[in-house]
Tab-separated table of C-alpha atoms in Angstrom:
chain	number	residue	atom	x	y	z
A	1	MET	CA	135.333	-89.720	-21.620
A	2	SER	CA	138.319	-91.110	-23.313
A	3	TRP	CA	141.739	-91.304	-23.466
A	4	LEU	CA	143.428	-89.580	-26.355
A	5	PHE	CA	146.714	-91.322	-27.476
A	6	PHE	CA	148.959	-88.261	-29.003
A	7	MET	CA	151.166	-89.829	-30.866
A	8	ASP	CA	154.995	-89.517	-32.525
A	9	GLU	CA	157.951	-90.947	-34.160
A	10	SER	CA	161.912	-90.590	-33.510
A	11	GLY	CA	165.005	-91.237	-35.999
A	12	HIS	CA	162.819	-92.394	-38.726
A	13	ASP	CA	165.423	-89.984	-40.985
A	14	HIS	CA	167.948	-92.901	-39.946
A	15	ARG	CA	170.612	-89.901	-38.996
A	16	ASN	CA	171.549	-89.527	-36.076
A	17	THR	CA	169.541	-91.170	-33.758
A	18	PRO	CA	170.535	-94.583	-32.016
A	19	TYR	CA	166.979	-95.418	-32.915
A	20	GLU	CA	163.452	-95.397	-34.343
A	21	VAL	CA	160.601	-94.574	-31.536
A	22	ASN	CA	156.987	-94.671	-32.462
A	23	GLY	CA	154.594	-93.892	-29.494
A	24	GLY	CA	153.561	-90.692	-27.226
A	25	ILE	CA	151.412	-89.207	-24.438
A	26	ALA	CA	148.008	-90.560	-23.500
A	27	ILE	CA	145.947	-87.769	-21.727
A	28	HIS	CA	142.335	-88.048	-20.739
A	29	ALA	CA	139.443	-85.870	-22.146
A	30	SER	CA	139.027	-84.425	-18.657
A	31	LYS	CA	141.984	-83.273	-18.276
A	32	LEU	CA	143.667	-82.456	-21.512
A	33	TRP	CA	142.892	-78.241	-21.857
A	34	PRO	CA	144.413	-77.626	-18.596
A	35	PHE	CA	147.335	-79.401	-19.467
A	36	ILE	CA	147.020	-77.318	-22.407
A	37	GLN	CA	146.640	-74.295	-20.958
A	38	ALA	CA	149.483	-74.588	-18.635
A	39	LEU	CA	152.068	-76.309	-21.575
A	40	GLN	CA	151.165	-72.223	-22.817
A	41	ARG	CA	151.987	-70.876	-19.468
A	42	LEU	CA	155.004	-73.520	-19.042
A	43	GLU	CA	156.369	-71.814	-22.477
A	44	VAL	CA	156.084	-68.173	-21.524
A	45	ALA	CA	156.922	-68.513	-18.598
A	46	SER	CA	159.931	-70.593	-19.760
A	47	PHE	CA	161.138	-67.874	-22.781
A	48	GLY	CA	159.154	-64.603	-21.603
A	49	ASP	CA	157.069	-64.902	-25.244
A	50	GLU	CA	155.784	-67.891	-27.322
A	51	LEU	CA	157.970	-69.489	-29.519
A	52	ALA	CA	155.658	-69.628	-32.596
A	53	ASN	CA	155.492	-65.829	-33.125
A	54	PHE	CA	159.020	-66.203	-34.627
A	55	GLY	CA	158.002	-69.585	-36.130
A	56	LEU	CA	159.256	-71.922	-33.746
A	57	GLU	CA	157.829	-75.049	-31.883
A	58	ILE	CA	158.815	-77.228	-29.303
A	59	LYS	CA	160.779	-80.812	-29.843
A	60	GLY	CA	162.894	-83.193	-28.657
A	61	CYS	CA	165.750	-82.654	-30.700
A	62	LYS	CA	165.601	-78.801	-30.141
A	63	LEU	CA	165.496	-78.426	-26.654
A	64	LEU	CA	167.672	-81.025	-25.901
A	65	ASP	CA	169.900	-80.370	-29.018
A	66	LYS	CA	174.022	-81.219	-27.401
A	67	ASP	CA	174.475	-77.567	-28.126
A	68	LYS	CA	171.867	-76.693	-25.679
A	69	PHE	CA	173.574	-77.957	-22.428
A	70	ARG	CA	176.196	-76.241	-23.801
A	71	PHE	CA	174.687	-72.714	-23.790
A	72	ALA	CA	173.072	-73.967	-20.535
A	73	ASN	CA	175.827	-74.160	-18.888
A	74	GLN	CA	178.748	-71.832	-19.952
A	75	MET	CA	177.232	-69.210	-16.715
A	76	PRO	CA	176.022	-69.872	-13.717
A	77	SER	CA	171.714	-70.013	-13.779
A	78	MET	CA	169.457	-67.021	-13.966
A	79	ASN	CA	167.013	-66.317	-12.097
A	80	ASP	CA	163.416	-66.455	-13.831
A	81	GLU	CA	163.225	-62.878	-14.526
A	82	GLU	CA	166.596	-62.713	-15.616
A	83	ARG	CA	166.464	-66.361	-18.196
A	84	ARG	CA	163.113	-64.830	-19.754
A	85	LYS	CA	164.642	-61.587	-20.202
A	86	HIS	CA	167.278	-62.590	-22.142
A	87	ALA	CA	165.863	-65.633	-23.952
A	88	SER	CA	162.956	-63.607	-25.568
A	89	ALA	CA	165.843	-61.154	-26.406
A	90	PHE	CA	167.287	-63.952	-28.131
A	91	LEU	CA	164.486	-64.606	-30.249
A	92	ASN	CA	164.169	-61.926	-31.101
A	93	ARG	CA	167.920	-61.004	-32.708
A	94	SER	CA	167.570	-64.593	-33.569
A	95	ALA	CA	164.268	-63.527	-35.860
A	96	ALA	CA	166.476	-59.937	-36.904
A	97	LYS	CA	168.936	-62.383	-38.654
A	98	GLN	CA	171.237	-60.626	-35.399
A	99	VAL	CA	173.655	-62.436	-33.199
A	100	PRO	CA	172.562	-62.995	-29.877
A	101	SER	CA	174.891	-62.093	-27.225
A	102	ARG	CA	176.413	-64.995	-25.078
A	103	VAL	CA	174.287	-63.704	-21.746
A	104	GLN	CA	171.492	-64.371	-24.292
A	105	PHE	CA	173.002	-67.793	-25.814
A	106	THR	CA	173.150	-68.963	-22.259
A	107	ALA	CA	169.165	-68.193	-21.090
A	108	TYR	CA	167.677	-69.858	-24.633
A	109	GLY	CA	169.282	-72.802	-23.621
A	110	GLN	CA	168.104	-72.037	-19.590
A	111	ALA	CA	165.167	-71.727	-21.395
A	112	CYS	CA	164.983	-75.058	-23.732
A	113	LEU	CA	165.822	-76.812	-20.754
A	114	THR	CA	163.919	-75.689	-18.218
A	115	MET	CA	160.642	-75.799	-21.148
A	116	ALA	CA	162.012	-79.742	-20.602
A	117	GLN	CA	161.925	-80.283	-17.228
A	118	GLY	CA	158.401	-77.770	-17.245
A	119	ILE	CA	156.799	-80.453	-19.766
A	120	PHE	CA	157.545	-84.173	-17.733
A	121	GLN	CA	156.259	-81.973	-14.643
A	122	LEU	CA	153.503	-81.634	-16.323
A	123	LEU	CA	152.720	-84.930	-17.658
A	124	ARG	CA	153.149	-86.181	-14.381
A	125	ASP	CA	150.386	-83.732	-12.420
A	126	TYR	CA	148.020	-84.380	-15.461
A	127	ASP	CA	148.520	-87.915	-15.501
A	128	SER	CA	149.673	-88.717	-18.408
A	129	VAL	CA	150.586	-91.918	-19.487
A	130	LEU	CA	153.754	-92.952	-21.887
A	131	PHE	CA	153.634	-95.717	-24.614
A	132	ALA	CA	156.740	-96.037	-26.709
A	133	ALA	CA	157.906	-99.503	-29.409
A	134	ALA	CA	161.689	-98.952	-30.146
A	135	ILE	CA	163.534	-100.577	-32.976
A	136	PRO	CA	167.080	-100.742	-34.443
A	137	ARG	CA	168.012	-97.994	-36.539
A	138	GLY	CA	167.750	-98.567	-40.069
A	139	VAL	CA	166.025	-102.300	-39.645
A	140	THR	CA	165.099	-103.119	-43.578
A	141	LYS	CA	162.208	-105.192	-44.675
A	142	PRO	CA	163.655	-108.788	-45.732
A	143	ILE	CA	163.619	-110.425	-48.945
A	144	GLY	CA	160.914	-111.847	-50.014
A	145	TYR	CA	158.288	-110.111	-47.503
A	146	SER	CA	155.348	-110.914	-48.697
A	147	THR	CA	153.195	-108.733	-46.100
A	148	PRO	CA	153.511	-105.422	-47.164
A	149	GLU	CA	150.198	-104.091	-45.920
A	150	HIS	CA	150.263	-105.746	-42.093
A	151	LEU	CA	150.490	-103.741	-39.471
A	152	ARG	CA	155.178	-103.293	-38.438
A	153	LYS	CA	155.428	-105.578	-35.118
A	154	ASP	CA	156.453	-102.630	-33.093
A	155	HIS	CA	152.693	-101.394	-34.029
A	156	VAL	CA	150.908	-103.944	-32.968
A	157	PHE	CA	152.960	-104.365	-29.376
A	158	LEU	CA	152.596	-100.302	-29.122
A	159	PHE	CA	148.569	-101.514	-29.281
A	160	GLU	CA	148.549	-104.358	-27.514
A	161	ARG	CA	150.269	-101.987	-24.537
A	162	PHE	CA	147.814	-99.105	-24.770
A	163	PHE	CA	144.744	-101.876	-24.845
A	164	TYR	CA	145.660	-103.561	-21.870
A	165	PHE	CA	145.535	-99.740	-20.087
A	166	LEU	CA	142.236	-98.724	-21.635
A	167	GLU	CA	141.059	-102.309	-20.606
A	168	MET	CA	142.176	-101.418	-17.182
A	169	LYS	CA	140.808	-98.117	-16.875
A	170	LYS	CA	137.342	-100.124	-18.273
A	171	ASP	CA	137.268	-96.189	-21.221
A	172	HIS	CA	138.143	-96.086	-24.677
A	173	GLY	CA	140.742	-94.655	-26.625
A	174	LEU	CA	141.379	-91.718	-29.910
A	175	LEU	CA	144.815	-91.970	-31.763
A	176	VAL	CA	145.689	-88.748	-32.740
A	177	VAL	CA	148.734	-88.408	-34.781
A	178	ASP	CA	151.127	-85.908	-36.204
A	179	GLU	CA	150.832	-85.482	-39.522
A	180	THR	CA	153.780	-86.808	-42.354
A	181	GLU	CA	153.383	-86.981	-45.757
A	182	LYS	CA	150.479	-87.769	-47.122
A	183	SER	CA	150.865	-91.285	-48.597
A	184	ASN	CA	152.914	-92.495	-46.171
A	185	ASP	CA	149.986	-91.550	-43.843
A	186	ARG	CA	147.632	-93.213	-45.739
A	187	GLN	CA	149.880	-96.197	-46.038
A	188	TRP	CA	150.308	-96.537	-42.515
A	189	VAL	CA	145.605	-95.535	-41.880
A	190	ARG	CA	145.272	-99.099	-44.075
A	191	ARG	CA	148.043	-101.348	-42.707
A	192	LEU	CA	146.711	-99.497	-39.263
A	193	GLN	CA	142.703	-100.615	-40.574
A	194	ASN	CA	143.709	-103.658	-42.061
A	195	TYR	CA	145.053	-104.849	-38.214
A	196	PHE	CA	142.246	-104.123	-36.329
A	197	ALA	CA	139.503	-105.110	-38.835
A	198	LYS	CA	140.816	-108.032	-40.463
A	199	THR	CA	142.680	-110.169	-38.007
A	200	HIS	CA	141.384	-111.849	-34.398
A	201	THR	CA	143.253	-110.487	-31.882
A	202	GLY	CA	142.984	-106.752	-33.563
A	203	ARG	CA	138.650	-107.081	-33.429
A	204	ILE	CA	138.760	-107.330	-29.996
A	205	ARG	CA	141.360	-104.317	-29.327
A	206	THR	CA	138.374	-102.370	-31.043
A	207	GLN	CA	136.856	-102.809	-27.917
A	208	TRP	CA	138.203	-100.432	-26.354
A	209	ILE	CA	140.363	-98.387	-28.637
A	210	VAL	CA	139.127	-96.163	-31.951
A	211	PRO	CA	141.160	-97.491	-34.697
A	212	SER	CA	140.354	-94.328	-36.471
A	213	PRO	CA	143.263	-92.469	-36.234
A	214	PHE	CA	142.718	-87.872	-36.750
A	215	PHE	CA	146.093	-86.565	-37.652
A	216	VAL	CA	146.967	-83.051	-36.922
A	217	SER	CA	150.076	-80.738	-37.340
A	218	SER	CA	152.332	-80.691	-34.265
A	219	GLU	CA	153.039	-77.268	-34.655
A	220	MET	CA	148.979	-76.730	-34.196
A	221	ALA	CA	148.594	-79.402	-31.483
A	222	GLN	CA	150.738	-79.041	-28.074
A	223	PRO	CA	150.184	-81.742	-26.416
A	224	VAL	CA	151.681	-83.734	-30.285
A	225	GLN	CA	155.155	-81.120	-29.050
A	226	ALA	CA	155.210	-82.870	-25.533
A	227	ALA	CA	154.814	-86.740	-26.954
A	228	ASP	CA	158.049	-85.501	-29.423
A	229	LEU	CA	159.876	-84.186	-26.232
A	230	CYS	CA	158.891	-87.597	-24.767
A	231	ILE	CA	159.772	-90.026	-27.598
A	232	TYR	CA	163.282	-88.275	-28.202
A	233	CYS	CA	164.424	-89.252	-24.691
A	234	VAL	CA	163.497	-92.511	-24.850
A	235	ASN	CA	165.092	-92.862	-27.835
A	236	TRP	CA	168.800	-91.607	-26.239
A	237	CYS	CA	168.203	-92.511	-22.585
A	238	PHE	CA	165.965	-95.250	-22.026
A	239	ARG	CA	167.812	-98.613	-22.477
A	240	LEU	CA	166.835	-102.669	-22.080
A	241	PRO	CA	169.735	-104.711	-22.163
A	242	SER	CA	168.732	-107.503	-20.767
A	243	HIS	CA	166.418	-107.711	-24.428
A	244	GLY	CA	169.148	-106.273	-26.786
A	245	MET	CA	168.629	-102.406	-26.184
A	246	ASP	CA	171.920	-101.354	-25.690
A	247	GLY	CA	172.872	-98.348	-27.989
A	248	ILE	CA	174.831	-95.339	-27.050
A	249	THR	CA	172.701	-93.122	-25.053
A	250	ARG	CA	173.164	-89.164	-24.097
A	251	PRO	CA	174.530	-88.976	-20.329
A	252	ASP	CA	173.384	-85.465	-20.110
A	253	ILE	CA	169.330	-85.940	-21.071
A	254	GLY	CA	170.035	-90.190	-19.405
A	255	SER	CA	170.718	-88.253	-15.915
A	256	GLU	CA	167.809	-85.446	-15.934
A	257	PHE	CA	165.051	-86.782	-17.813
A	258	GLY	CA	165.675	-91.019	-17.497
A	259	SER	CA	163.956	-91.207	-14.636
A	260	TRP	CA	160.495	-89.112	-15.750
A	261	LEU	CA	160.327	-91.765	-18.155
A	262	ALA	CA	160.403	-95.173	-15.748
A	263	ARG	CA	157.500	-93.120	-14.010
A	264	LEU	CA	155.515	-92.298	-16.687
A	265	GLN	CA	155.445	-94.768	-18.534
A	266	PHE	CA	152.637	-97.799	-18.170
A	267	SER	CA	152.930	-100.585	-16.110
A	268	GLY	CA	150.196	-103.517	-15.134
A	269	ASP	CA	149.000	-106.644	-14.691
A	270	CYS	CA	147.077	-108.031	-18.346
A	271	TYR	CA	145.655	-110.830	-18.973
A	272	LYS	CA	145.602	-113.388	-22.389
A	273	ASP	CA	145.108	-116.379	-22.665
A	274	GLY	CA	144.239	-117.234	-18.944
A	275	ASN	CA	147.924	-116.259	-17.863
A	276	VAL	CA	148.940	-112.990	-15.587
A	277	TYR	CA	151.114	-110.546	-17.179
A	278	HIS	CA	152.981	-107.335	-15.939
A	279	GLU	CA	153.489	-105.645	-18.752
A	280	TYR	CA	155.292	-102.150	-19.187
A	281	GLY	CA	154.549	-99.383	-21.527
A	282	ILE	CA	158.162	-99.056	-23.132
A	283	VAL	CA	159.269	-102.093	-25.821
A	284	TYR	CA	161.753	-102.721	-27.323
A	285	VAL	CA	161.306	-105.187	-30.717
A	286	PRO	CA	164.351	-105.767	-32.193
A	287	ASP	CA	162.929	-107.689	-35.410
A	288	PRO	CA	159.720	-105.798	-36.809
A	289	TYR	CA	159.529	-108.154	-39.411
A	290	THR	CA	159.466	-111.604	-38.905
A	291	PRO	CA	157.595	-113.483	-36.745
A	292	ARG	CA	159.296	-114.941	-33.710
């Protein structure tokens, strides 16, 4: 059996988030279908309906935008039945281009937070593992950069951590990636395969990582949606100040979900060049282009 690494990205539009983050969650194949079924039950238990029925999907920027916290806190917490009833009414009224009531806005905000909290709990229950690599927002290639076909350093470090994890488990890993624009995906696959086929370290890592990714639409792949939530939270609340990662944070996200990121990220002893290093699944790369 294998681990499936569901990958997504956050902050690549360079608009509001403090970092650009790539990464996702790894789930063992034996636990994938039970995890998906549990996610589906959680969605209905949170909203009273499936979001796909309204053309929506689970995304961190949707579940945890500031308005959702504001909506959720404008009235006392509802019980499960009341929240589902009013959240479902919110979805139906919004679909009909009608303005929901105050109580429906509140229920929907509380449903979004309930869903996010439940996703993190399910990731823990099904032994999922978090990996992520962050770089500064809007970082640009240096003048004269001459290796456009090379895999960027943050991706190299991301797959390094995933390789160490698989090596510890003595199991193989498959890459499942949220599709974007096809030409961009093709370029990334070319860089990925150049790394794994043409570099010594990359060839070693094919012992456990299968470097031929499967591209999926996130709206049809719920584990990718769960990965999106995790990566969004990394962007807004996970920091490594000693490494220069000290961008602005959102305390509302940090207080609610920061501890989950610490618990879910990979942590383990890794062996390289005869030495032992303790590595973690979340890495910050200040400069993804220049060797250092």
